[in-house]
Short mmCIF file of C-alpha atoms and ligand atoms in Angstrom, two decimals:
data_model
loop_
_atom_site.label_atom_id
_atom_site.label_comp_id
_atom_site.label_asym_id
_atom_site.label_seq_id
_atom_site.Cartn_x
_atom_site.Cartn_y
_atom_site.Cartn_z
CA MET A 1 286.98 92.07 144.46
CA PRO A 2 284.32 90.20 142.48
CA LYS A 3 285.45 89.14 139.07
CA CYS A 4 283.60 90.71 136.21
CA PRO A 5 282.24 88.19 133.76
CA GLN A 6 282.28 90.57 130.82
CA THR A 7 285.12 90.54 128.35
CA LEU A 8 285.13 93.38 125.87
CA ALA A 9 288.22 94.13 123.80
CA PRO A 10 289.44 97.72 124.26
CA LYS A 11 288.97 100.00 121.29
CA SER A 12 291.57 102.48 122.47
CA ILE A 13 293.09 103.79 125.68
CA MET A 14 289.82 105.28 126.80
CA GLU A 15 287.56 103.01 124.79
CA GLU A 16 285.72 106.10 123.63
CA SER A 17 282.69 105.89 121.46
CA SER A 18 283.43 107.77 118.27
CA PRO A 19 280.96 110.37 117.02
CA SER A 20 279.91 107.83 114.41
CA ASP A 21 279.03 105.27 117.09
CA SER A 22 275.38 104.47 116.70
CA ARG A 23 273.31 103.32 119.59
CA GLN A 24 270.26 101.57 118.36
CA ASN A 25 267.96 101.93 121.33
CA LYS A 26 265.35 104.63 121.35
CA PRO A 27 265.69 107.39 123.96
CA LYS A 28 263.88 106.34 127.08
CA GLN A 29 262.74 108.33 130.07
CA SER A 30 265.04 107.48 132.97
CA GLN A 31 263.38 105.72 135.87
CA PHE A 32 266.39 106.08 138.14
CA LEU A 33 265.61 107.93 141.31
CA TYR A 34 267.64 109.01 144.26
CA GLN A 35 266.79 106.60 147.00
CA GLN A 36 267.27 106.81 150.72
CA PRO A 37 268.58 103.67 152.48
CA GLY A 38 265.98 101.25 153.62
CA SER A 39 263.39 102.73 151.31
CA SER A 40 261.64 100.65 148.76
CA CYS A 41 263.49 100.09 145.52
CA ILE A 42 261.79 100.76 142.26
CA ASN A 43 261.15 97.07 141.74
CA GLY A 44 259.09 97.03 144.89
CA GLU A 45 261.73 95.17 146.89
CA LEU A 46 263.20 96.53 150.05
CA CYS A 47 266.80 97.60 149.51
CA ARG A 48 268.50 94.70 151.24
CA LYS A 49 271.82 96.34 151.96
CA GLY A 50 270.28 99.67 152.88
CA ARG A 51 272.37 101.19 150.13
CA TYR A 52 271.51 104.56 148.71
CA ILE A 53 272.40 103.72 145.15
CA ASP A 54 269.64 105.22 143.10
CA SER A 55 269.86 102.49 140.51
CA PRO A 56 267.10 99.99 141.23
CA LEU A 57 269.32 97.40 139.61
CA ALA A 58 272.02 97.81 142.17
CA ASN A 59 269.53 97.44 144.96
CA CYS A 60 268.45 94.14 143.54
CA GLU A 61 272.03 92.88 143.76
CA SER A 62 271.76 91.16 140.45
CA ASN A 63 274.60 91.63 138.01
CA ASP A 64 272.48 90.03 135.34
CA GLU A 65 269.89 92.74 135.69
CA ILE A 66 272.53 95.45 135.60
CA ARG A 67 273.98 94.08 132.41
CA SER A 68 270.80 93.28 130.62
CA THR A 69 269.26 96.69 131.01
CA ARG A 70 272.25 98.97 130.98
CA TYR A 71 272.41 99.74 127.26
CA GLU A 72 268.91 101.14 127.01
CA ASN A 73 269.96 103.93 129.31
CA MET A 74 272.86 105.04 127.13
CA THR A 75 270.85 107.13 124.77
CA GLY A 76 271.67 110.52 126.26
CA LYS A 77 274.67 112.78 125.82
CA ALA A 78 276.71 111.23 128.63
CA TYR A 79 276.98 108.01 130.57
CA GLN A 80 279.30 106.34 133.07
CA LYS A 81 281.64 103.57 132.08
CA CYS A 82 283.94 101.28 134.03
CA ILE A 83 287.63 101.87 133.19
CA ASN A 84 288.39 98.14 133.33
CA PRO A 85 288.53 97.00 129.68
CA ASP A 86 287.56 93.47 130.73
CA CYS A 87 284.36 94.89 132.19
CA GLY A 88 283.38 98.10 130.42
CA ALA A 89 280.03 98.18 132.22
CA GLU A 90 278.01 101.29 131.46
CA PHE A 91 275.53 103.20 133.58
CA GLU A 92 273.51 106.27 133.01
CA CYS A 93 274.68 109.44 134.70
CA ARG A 94 271.82 109.42 137.20
CA ALA A 95 272.96 106.10 138.64
CA VAL A 96 275.01 106.51 141.82
CA THR A 97 276.91 103.33 142.61
CA ASP A 98 278.53 102.48 145.96
CA GLY A 99 281.58 104.71 146.32
CA PHE A 100 281.24 105.58 142.62
CA LYS A 101 282.80 102.24 141.81
CA CYS A 102 281.68 99.74 139.22
CA PRO A 103 279.20 97.38 140.92
CA ASN A 104 280.34 94.63 138.56
CA CYS A 105 284.08 94.66 139.19
CA GLY A 106 284.84 97.38 141.74
CA GLU A 107 286.93 99.53 139.38
CA LEU A 108 286.74 103.29 138.90
CA LEU A 109 284.13 104.84 136.61
CA ASP A 110 284.56 107.47 133.92
CA VAL A 111 282.06 109.94 132.55
CA ARG A 112 281.92 109.35 128.79
CA TYR A 113 280.17 111.31 126.08
CA ASN A 114 278.24 110.58 122.93
CA TRP A 115 279.96 113.44 121.17
CA ASP A 116 277.70 113.21 118.15
CA ARG A 117 274.80 114.33 120.36
CA ILE A 118 276.66 117.36 121.73
CA GLU A 119 277.21 120.66 119.94
CA VAL A 120 280.95 120.90 120.54
CA PRO A 121 282.47 124.04 118.95
CA ASP A 122 284.61 123.52 115.85
CA LYS A 123 287.55 125.19 117.52
CA LEU A 124 288.46 125.98 121.11
CA SER A 125 288.63 129.73 120.48
CA ASP A 126 284.86 129.67 119.87
CA PHE A 127 284.52 129.51 123.67
CA SER A 128 285.77 133.13 123.75
CA ARG A 129 282.31 134.32 122.80
CA ARG A 130 281.06 133.54 126.31
CA TRP A 131 283.19 136.40 127.60
CA ALA A 132 280.62 138.81 126.13
CA SER A 133 277.79 137.30 128.16
CA ARG A 134 279.53 136.90 131.50
CA ASP A 135 276.62 138.58 133.26
CA LYS A 136 275.11 135.07 133.04
CA PRO A 137 276.50 132.94 135.89
CA LEU A 138 277.12 129.86 133.72
CA ASP A 139 279.03 131.89 131.16
CA PHE A 140 281.03 133.58 133.93
CA SER A 141 281.98 130.28 135.57
CA GLY A 142 285.45 129.06 134.58
CA VAL A 143 283.95 125.56 134.60
CA TRP A 144 280.60 125.94 132.87
CA ARG A 145 281.70 128.28 130.11
CA PHE A 146 283.25 125.10 128.68
CA ARG A 147 280.05 123.17 129.34
CA GLU A 148 279.90 121.34 126.00
CA LEU A 149 283.05 119.49 127.08
CA LEU A 150 281.39 118.21 130.27
CA ASP A 151 277.81 117.90 129.15
CA PHE A 152 276.40 115.45 131.69
CA CYS A 153 273.53 117.46 133.17
CA ASP A 154 270.91 120.00 132.24
CA ASP A 155 271.53 123.66 132.95
CA ASN A 156 268.86 123.83 135.65
CA TYR A 157 270.96 121.53 137.86
CA LYS A 158 274.23 123.37 137.32
CA VAL A 159 275.83 124.86 140.41
CA THR A 160 278.25 127.77 140.32
CA ILE A 161 279.63 130.25 142.83
CA GLY A 162 281.97 131.92 140.36
CA GLU A 163 284.77 129.34 140.35
CA GLY A 164 287.61 129.28 137.87
CA GLN A 165 288.46 133.00 137.61
CA THR A 166 292.10 132.03 137.74
CA ILE A 167 295.28 133.52 136.31
CA LEU A 168 298.04 132.00 134.20
CA GLN A 169 301.01 134.16 135.09
CA GLN A 170 304.19 134.18 133.04
CA ASN A 171 306.85 134.35 135.74
CA ASP A 172 310.42 135.00 134.62
CA ALA A 173 311.87 135.31 138.14
CA VAL A 174 310.67 131.84 139.11
CA ALA A 175 311.82 130.67 135.66
CA LYS A 176 315.32 131.82 136.60
CA TYR A 177 315.17 129.76 139.81
CA VAL A 178 314.47 126.63 137.77
CA ASP A 179 316.99 127.59 135.09
CA MET A 180 314.50 128.24 132.32
CA GLN A 181 314.55 130.94 129.69
CA PRO A 182 312.38 134.04 130.15
CA GLY A 183 308.88 133.71 128.74
CA ARG A 184 308.75 129.95 129.11
CA LEU A 185 307.40 129.33 132.62
CA PHE A 186 303.73 129.87 133.49
CA LEU A 187 302.06 129.55 136.88
CA GLN A 188 298.38 128.63 136.96
CA TYR A 189 297.01 130.15 140.18
CA GLU A 190 294.15 127.91 141.25
CA GLY A 191 294.36 129.44 144.74
CA LEU A 192 292.24 132.28 143.34
CA ASN A 193 289.14 130.09 143.45
CA PRO A 194 286.33 130.96 145.94
CA SER A 195 287.52 128.51 148.61
CA GLY A 196 291.18 129.09 147.74
CA SER A 197 291.99 125.88 145.89
CA PHE A 198 291.48 124.02 142.60
CA LYS A 199 288.86 121.84 144.30
CA ASP A 200 286.11 124.33 143.44
CA ASN A 201 286.36 123.36 139.76
CA GLY A 202 285.49 119.81 140.68
CA MET A 203 282.83 120.73 143.23
CA ALA A 204 280.90 122.90 140.75
CA ALA A 205 280.55 119.79 138.59
CA ALA A 206 280.02 117.23 141.36
CA PHE A 207 277.41 119.28 143.22
CA SER A 208 275.54 119.74 139.95
CA HIS A 209 275.44 115.96 139.70
CA ALA A 210 274.39 115.75 143.35
CA LYS A 211 271.45 118.04 142.59
CA MET A 212 270.61 116.06 139.48
CA VAL A 213 270.27 112.86 141.50
CA GLY A 214 268.40 114.61 144.31
CA ALA A 215 271.05 114.17 147.02
CA LYS A 216 270.32 115.85 150.35
CA SER A 217 273.52 115.22 152.33
CA SER A 218 277.15 115.06 151.30
CA ALA A 219 280.45 113.89 152.75
CA CYS A 220 284.15 113.72 152.00
CA ALA A 221 287.48 112.72 153.48
CA SER A 222 290.07 115.42 153.19
CA THR A 223 293.59 116.66 153.74
CA GLY A 224 291.86 120.04 154.05
CA ASN A 225 291.03 121.66 150.74
CA THR A 226 288.31 119.24 149.73
CA SER A 227 286.60 119.81 153.08
CA ALA A 228 286.70 123.60 152.64
CA SER A 229 285.35 123.39 149.12
CA VAL A 230 282.67 120.82 149.94
CA ALA A 231 281.47 122.91 152.87
CA LEU A 232 281.25 126.03 150.73
CA TYR A 233 279.40 124.39 147.84
CA ALA A 234 277.15 122.17 149.97
CA HIS A 235 275.69 125.11 151.79
CA SER A 236 275.44 127.26 148.68
CA CYS A 237 273.14 124.66 147.13
CA GLY A 238 271.30 123.51 150.21
CA LEU A 239 272.93 120.17 151.05
CA LYS A 240 274.12 119.10 154.48
CA CYS A 241 277.76 118.15 154.72
CA THR A 242 280.07 116.12 156.92
CA VAL A 243 283.82 116.19 156.43
CA PHE A 244 286.37 113.68 157.74
CA ILE A 245 289.87 114.86 158.49
CA GLY A 246 292.87 113.17 160.06
CA SER A 247 293.41 114.55 163.54
CA GLY A 248 296.32 117.03 163.47
CA ARG A 249 296.88 116.37 159.78
CA ILE A 250 295.38 119.44 158.13
CA ALA A 251 296.61 123.02 157.88
CA PHE A 252 294.90 125.64 160.02
CA GLY A 253 293.60 127.77 157.15
CA LYS A 254 291.67 124.80 155.80
CA LEU A 255 290.34 123.67 159.18
CA SER A 256 289.15 127.21 159.85
CA GLN A 257 287.25 127.21 156.54
CA ALA A 258 285.50 123.88 157.17
CA MET A 259 284.26 125.14 160.54
CA ASP A 260 283.40 128.61 159.30
CA TYR A 261 281.46 127.30 156.29
CA GLY A 262 279.41 125.22 158.71
CA ALA A 263 280.53 121.66 157.94
CA GLN A 264 280.08 118.98 160.53
CA THR A 265 283.78 118.26 161.00
CA ILE A 266 284.83 114.85 162.24
CA GLN A 267 288.47 114.46 163.21
CA ILE A 268 289.47 110.83 162.97
CA GLN A 269 292.45 109.52 164.88
CA GLY A 270 294.30 108.46 161.78
CA ASP A 271 295.65 109.79 158.51
CA PHE A 272 293.92 110.71 155.25
CA ASP A 273 293.95 107.13 153.99
CA ASP A 274 292.06 106.06 157.13
CA CYS A 275 289.53 108.86 156.59
CA MET A 276 289.11 107.85 152.95
CA ARG A 277 288.30 104.27 153.95
CA GLN A 278 285.82 105.39 156.61
CA VAL A 279 283.99 107.91 154.47
CA GLN A 280 283.23 105.36 151.77
CA ASP A 281 281.56 103.06 154.29
CA VAL A 282 279.76 105.92 155.99
CA CYS A 283 278.38 107.14 152.66
CA ILE A 284 277.03 103.70 151.86
CA ARG A 285 275.52 103.19 155.32
CA LEU A 286 273.95 106.63 155.66
CA GLY A 287 273.16 107.42 152.05
CA LEU A 288 275.46 110.43 151.80
CA TYR A 289 276.68 111.75 148.48
CA LEU A 290 280.48 111.21 148.23
CA LEU A 291 282.57 114.14 147.02
CA ASN A 292 286.06 112.71 146.93
CA SER A 293 287.74 112.35 143.56
CA LEU A 294 286.42 108.79 143.29
CA ASN A 295 283.40 110.73 142.08
CA PRO A 296 283.94 110.88 138.30
CA PHE A 297 281.74 113.96 137.92
CA ARG A 298 284.16 115.93 140.08
CA LEU A 299 287.00 115.11 137.73
CA GLU A 300 284.96 116.47 134.83
CA GLY A 301 285.07 119.90 136.48
CA GLN A 302 288.81 119.64 137.05
CA LYS A 303 289.39 119.15 133.31
CA THR A 304 288.58 122.84 132.87
CA ILE A 305 291.85 123.87 134.56
CA MET A 306 293.54 122.64 131.39
CA TYR A 307 291.07 124.44 129.14
CA ARG A 308 291.85 127.69 130.94
CA ILE A 309 295.61 127.18 130.59
CA ILE A 310 295.12 126.61 126.86
CA GLU A 311 292.84 129.64 126.68
CA GLN A 312 295.37 131.89 128.39
CA MET A 313 298.10 130.68 126.04
CA GLY A 314 296.09 131.98 123.10
CA TRP A 315 294.34 128.61 122.59
CA ASP A 316 297.66 126.83 122.31
CA VAL A 317 298.95 123.93 124.44
CA PRO A 318 302.16 124.16 126.49
CA ASP A 319 304.93 121.56 126.13
CA TRP A 320 304.62 120.40 129.72
CA ILE A 321 302.08 120.46 132.53
CA VAL A 322 303.50 120.04 136.04
CA VAL A 323 301.11 119.08 138.83
CA PRO A 324 301.42 117.87 142.44
CA GLY A 325 300.26 114.30 143.02
CA GLY A 326 298.16 113.36 146.06
CA ASN A 327 294.98 111.38 145.53
CA LEU A 328 295.76 111.76 141.79
CA GLY A 329 292.44 113.29 140.76
CA ASN A 330 293.96 116.27 138.96
CA SER A 331 296.49 114.32 136.95
CA SER A 332 293.73 111.85 135.98
CA ALA A 333 291.40 114.66 134.94
CA PHE A 334 294.09 116.47 132.96
CA GLY A 335 294.99 113.34 131.00
CA LYS A 336 291.31 112.80 130.19
CA ALA A 337 290.90 116.44 129.15
CA PHE A 338 293.77 116.25 126.67
CA TYR A 339 292.70 112.86 125.35
CA GLU A 340 289.21 114.15 124.63
CA LEU A 341 290.40 117.40 123.07
CA ARG A 342 292.68 115.45 120.77
CA GLN A 343 289.92 112.99 119.95
CA LEU A 344 287.62 115.88 119.05
CA GLY A 345 290.31 117.44 116.87
CA LEU A 346 290.40 120.56 119.07
CA ILE A 347 294.14 120.30 119.77
CA GLU A 348 296.88 118.94 117.54
CA ARG A 349 299.15 117.53 120.19
CA ILE A 350 298.98 116.46 123.80
CA PRO A 351 301.46 118.08 126.21
CA ARG A 352 303.65 115.95 128.43
CA MET A 353 302.82 115.80 132.12
CA ALA A 354 305.05 115.64 135.20
CA ILE A 355 303.42 114.53 138.45
CA ILE A 356 305.29 115.46 141.61
CA ASN A 357 305.04 113.54 144.89
CA ALA A 358 306.58 114.49 148.22
CA THR A 359 309.27 111.97 149.24
CA GLY A 360 307.34 111.19 152.45
CA ALA A 361 304.23 110.21 150.45
CA ASP A 362 305.62 108.87 147.20
CA THR A 363 303.53 105.81 146.35
CA LEU A 364 303.09 106.86 142.70
CA ASN A 365 306.77 107.63 142.29
CA ASP A 366 307.75 104.27 143.79
CA LEU A 367 305.23 102.25 141.82
CA VAL A 368 305.97 103.91 138.49
CA ASN A 369 309.74 104.40 138.68
CA ASN A 370 310.81 101.46 140.83
CA LYS A 371 308.08 98.83 140.41
CA LYS A 372 307.52 99.76 136.75
CA LEU A 373 303.74 99.85 137.11
CA VAL A 374 302.08 100.90 133.84
CA TRP A 375 298.56 101.36 132.42
CA ASN A 376 298.97 98.50 129.96
CA ASN A 377 295.76 99.31 128.06
CA GLY A 378 293.82 99.15 131.29
CA ARG A 379 295.16 95.78 132.40
CA VAL A 380 297.21 97.15 135.28
CA ASP A 381 299.20 94.56 137.21
CA GLN A 382 297.04 94.50 140.37
CA ALA A 383 299.49 92.15 142.14
CA ILE A 384 302.15 94.90 142.18
CA ILE A 385 299.70 97.29 143.85
CA ASP A 386 298.42 94.69 146.30
CA ASP A 387 301.97 93.72 147.33
CA TYR A 388 302.93 97.35 147.73
CA TYR A 389 299.96 98.15 149.97
CA ALA A 390 300.42 94.94 151.94
CA ASP A 391 303.97 96.03 152.65
CA LEU A 392 302.81 99.49 153.77
CA THR A 393 300.35 97.82 156.14
CA ALA A 394 302.94 95.36 157.45
CA ARG A 395 305.31 98.24 158.21
CA GLY A 396 302.52 100.28 159.79
CA PHE A 397 303.49 103.02 157.34
CA SER A 398 301.81 106.41 157.56
CA PRO A 399 302.90 109.10 155.09
CA HIS A 400 304.59 112.25 156.36
CA THR A 401 305.31 115.48 154.55
CA CYS A 402 305.05 119.17 155.38
CA ALA A 403 302.89 119.41 152.25
CA SER A 404 299.93 118.03 154.19
CA ALA A 405 297.59 118.32 151.16
CA ILE A 406 299.45 115.48 149.42
CA GLU A 407 300.18 113.37 152.51
CA ILE A 408 298.52 110.30 150.98
CA SER A 409 299.90 106.79 150.51
CA ARG A 410 296.95 104.98 148.90
CA PRO A 411 295.82 107.30 146.09
CA VAL A 412 292.33 106.33 145.00
CA ASN A 413 292.82 107.43 141.39
CA LEU A 414 296.03 105.49 140.88
CA LYS A 415 294.83 103.62 137.80
CA LYS A 416 293.30 106.65 136.11
CA CYS A 417 296.58 108.45 136.75
CA LEU A 418 298.51 105.61 135.09
CA ARG A 419 296.21 106.11 132.10
CA ALA A 420 296.97 109.85 132.12
CA ILE A 421 300.70 109.09 132.20
CA ASP A 422 300.15 106.88 129.17
CA VAL A 423 298.13 109.54 127.33
CA CYS A 424 300.56 112.38 128.15
CA ASN A 425 303.85 110.46 128.01
CA GLY A 426 304.11 111.48 131.64
CA VAL A 427 306.84 111.24 134.25
CA VAL A 428 306.77 111.12 138.04
CA ARG A 429 309.27 112.61 140.48
CA ALA A 430 309.47 113.02 144.25
CA VAL A 431 310.85 116.08 146.05
CA THR A 432 311.90 116.61 149.68
CA ASP A 433 310.12 118.84 152.16
CA GLU A 434 313.15 121.13 152.16
CA GLU A 435 312.91 121.56 148.39
CA ILE A 436 309.17 122.19 148.68
CA CYS A 437 309.61 124.90 151.32
CA ASP A 438 312.35 126.68 149.38
CA ALA A 439 310.30 126.59 146.17
CA LYS A 440 307.30 127.90 148.08
CA ALA A 441 309.33 130.86 149.36
CA ILE A 442 310.45 131.68 145.80
CA ILE A 443 306.87 131.51 144.48
CA GLY A 444 305.84 133.73 147.39
CA LYS A 445 308.57 136.28 146.80
CA TYR A 446 308.26 136.52 143.02
CA GLY A 447 304.71 135.37 142.38
CA LEU A 448 301.34 135.37 144.09
CA GLY A 449 302.31 132.65 146.56
CA CYS A 450 300.90 129.18 147.09
CA GLU A 451 300.54 126.47 149.69
CA PRO A 452 303.29 123.85 150.18
CA ALA A 453 301.80 121.06 148.02
CA SER A 454 301.56 123.45 145.08
CA ALA A 455 305.23 124.36 145.39
CA ALA A 456 306.15 120.72 144.79
CA THR A 457 305.65 121.60 141.11
CA ILE A 458 308.51 124.10 141.03
CA ALA A 459 310.72 121.84 143.14
CA GLY A 460 309.97 118.98 140.73
CA LEU A 461 310.56 121.16 137.69
CA ARG A 462 314.03 121.95 139.06
CA HIS A 463 314.79 118.22 139.11
CA LEU A 464 313.54 117.78 135.57
CA ARG A 465 315.57 120.75 134.37
CA SER A 466 318.77 119.49 135.95
CA GLU A 467 318.14 116.05 134.45
CA GLY A 468 317.71 117.79 131.10
CA LEU A 469 314.35 116.12 130.52
CA ILE A 470 312.69 119.52 130.21
CA ALA A 471 314.61 122.00 128.04
CA ALA A 472 315.13 125.62 129.08
CA ASP A 473 313.11 126.87 126.10
CA GLN A 474 310.11 124.57 126.46
CA ARG A 475 306.84 126.10 127.59
CA VAL A 476 305.89 124.76 131.00
CA ALA A 477 302.68 125.38 132.97
CA CYS A 478 302.81 124.55 136.69
CA VAL A 479 299.49 124.17 138.47
CA LEU A 480 299.61 126.01 141.80
CA THR A 481 296.75 124.22 143.46
CA GLY A 482 296.16 126.18 146.67
CA HIS A 483 296.35 129.68 148.16
CA PRO A 484 299.31 130.73 150.40
CA LEU A 485 297.01 131.52 153.35
CA LYS A 486 295.89 127.88 153.53
CA ASP A 487 298.92 126.98 155.63
CA PRO A 488 300.11 130.08 157.49
CA SER A 489 301.86 128.11 160.25
CA LEU A 490 304.30 126.50 157.85
CA THR A 491 305.06 129.84 156.21
CA VAL A 492 305.59 131.62 159.53
CA ASN A 493 307.81 128.86 160.88
CA TYR A 494 309.91 128.74 157.69
CA HIS A 495 310.66 132.43 157.86
CA LYS A 496 310.67 133.13 161.59
CA ASP A 497 312.74 130.11 162.59
CA LYS A 498 315.11 130.53 159.60
CA LEU A 499 314.41 127.02 158.38
CA GLY A 500 315.51 127.53 154.77
CA GLN A 501 317.84 129.44 152.48
CA PHE A 502 315.11 131.94 151.57
CA SER A 503 313.87 132.60 155.11
CA ASN A 504 312.88 136.21 155.67
CA PRO A 505 312.44 136.56 159.46
CA PRO A 506 310.97 139.65 161.11
CA ILE A 507 313.50 141.92 162.84
CA GLU A 508 312.94 142.85 166.49
CA ALA A 509 313.16 146.59 167.03
CA PRO A 510 312.93 148.84 170.11
CA ASN A 511 310.18 151.44 170.08
CA ASP A 512 312.71 154.12 169.04
CA LEU A 513 312.76 156.10 165.75
CA GLU A 514 316.54 156.26 165.31
CA GLU A 515 316.97 152.56 166.05
CA ILE A 516 314.16 151.70 163.59
CA ILE A 517 315.73 153.86 160.84
CA ARG A 518 319.11 152.24 161.45
CA LEU A 519 317.57 148.80 160.94
CA ILE A 520 315.98 149.61 157.55
CA LYS A 521 318.32 148.50 154.77
N1 F0G B 1 297.42 120.37 145.97
C1 F0G B 1 296.54 120.70 146.91
C2 F0G B 1 296.59 122.09 147.45
C3 F0G B 1 295.60 119.76 147.38
O1 F0G B 1 294.73 120.11 148.31
C4 F0G B 1 295.61 118.45 146.86
C5 F0G B 1 294.68 117.44 147.33
C6 F0G B 1 296.56 118.16 145.88
C7 F0G B 1 297.43 119.13 145.45
C8 F0G B 1 296.61 116.82 145.28
O2 F0G B 1 295.68 116.72 144.27
O3 F0G B 1 294.55 114.62 144.93
O4 F0G B 1 294.23 115.63 142.69
O5 F0G B 1 296.40 114.58 143.30
N2 F0G B 1 293.94 117.57 148.32
C9 F0G B 1 292.91 116.62 148.70
C10 F0G B 1 292.09 117.17 149.84
C11 F0G B 1 293.36 115.25 148.88
O6 F0G B 1 291.49 116.39 150.58
O7 F0G B 1 291.98 118.37 149.99
P1 F0G B 1 295.18 115.29 143.76
#
């Protein structure tokens, strides 16, 4: 990774600009264009690497040029900023860097806001007024009705297919299973989104950005849900899409969606981490717009899951958020959402967060709890990560869990997630497949159901309750990330083959009325 020459002292965890931050440069019309590989860059040079980055600076491969001109582009409401405090490079939102990484130092990018240029409501409950105008698609959208909190593009680019009409259900029966008091456990059903998972929140935002930069084709690697969501959104706003999935690694419901929604589906002989590596290179070579959670605009959309939880709690925050951890986009987005709300004075306290891995894919759990990896004001100990991944490679390790959505061993948002853990005083736990399947059956029986990865939340909450870290009377919101029909095979096998303590197998009956009546309990 090239070393970044810039050294800027961090102002705070997120290095946010405060509303009083003044940027001296006059607003300037952006000259950044979306550029196809091999086409001429704005400076008149041929793009040497054939990269599709729309920033002419990136095409010129000169860090000096990137640095010297970057500030004049920061005059709008939003911009991108490298999360590495020793770099802190900034780019305008219309710049699309290779793999959405900082061209200076290779780190992840954030979307940041000049809050003083945005009309943020004085209090969160002011967003309620949009309910009265929900005949307008942007006010109906569970993402865009909070648009001042993710104000990176003009309304004419905004994409919505009605995402985010989700329910926060108080569930006392599931509360009993995790030994919590009635009225304290809430389940956030993100499976009610158009493609059946939380991904749609992120795609509404990311595809808006894709339209803003003039992208024509999109791609993603996926454990299933991203591919379904990308396919649905791509075709609703006229982009082509290619999805990469690990052969035999995704649940049938999700595979059926990708094909049905018309995605070009490429099954790679490998796992998700292999697909993730390939898709980044493919996007650079072919000029495709990347929709994995490396894309910081996607994470902006996922922040709204937290806004909706707060909304449904009467504009109050819970004590804990519990979320499954895979590629760690959600946890990263949630931490950023709470940090910003607190910074804006819209909430008084930040809830704690528990991130739950499956034991067969527990990189975060291992790194945080055993290797003691921490955010450290952005100066994460890279050697710990490098050693860990080198060991995975040396052992030929491939993650395995029945919760295929979170079967990931090299989470791309690891560092942002460490930051979220810092912001939210977070904890990480890992749960077994058996615990996941049992929790899933309980959520199915007493709630609206969910897919296996989502049930890791309830399994993890049980751990945290028995440890006493979460009290029985604290208010806990678990994010159920995907719909139960995403993975019908696992559900059928669990019940039919009596694989768990809550199995509910079908009973064989002869075609005889008396026999049937005798069987009904
Ligand atoms: N739950 C479900 C249902 C998911 O599909 C995913 C991720 C996660 C949890 C983990 O979320 O990555 O934000 O930590 N699915 C991705 C995919 C990786 O390709 O569909 P995360």
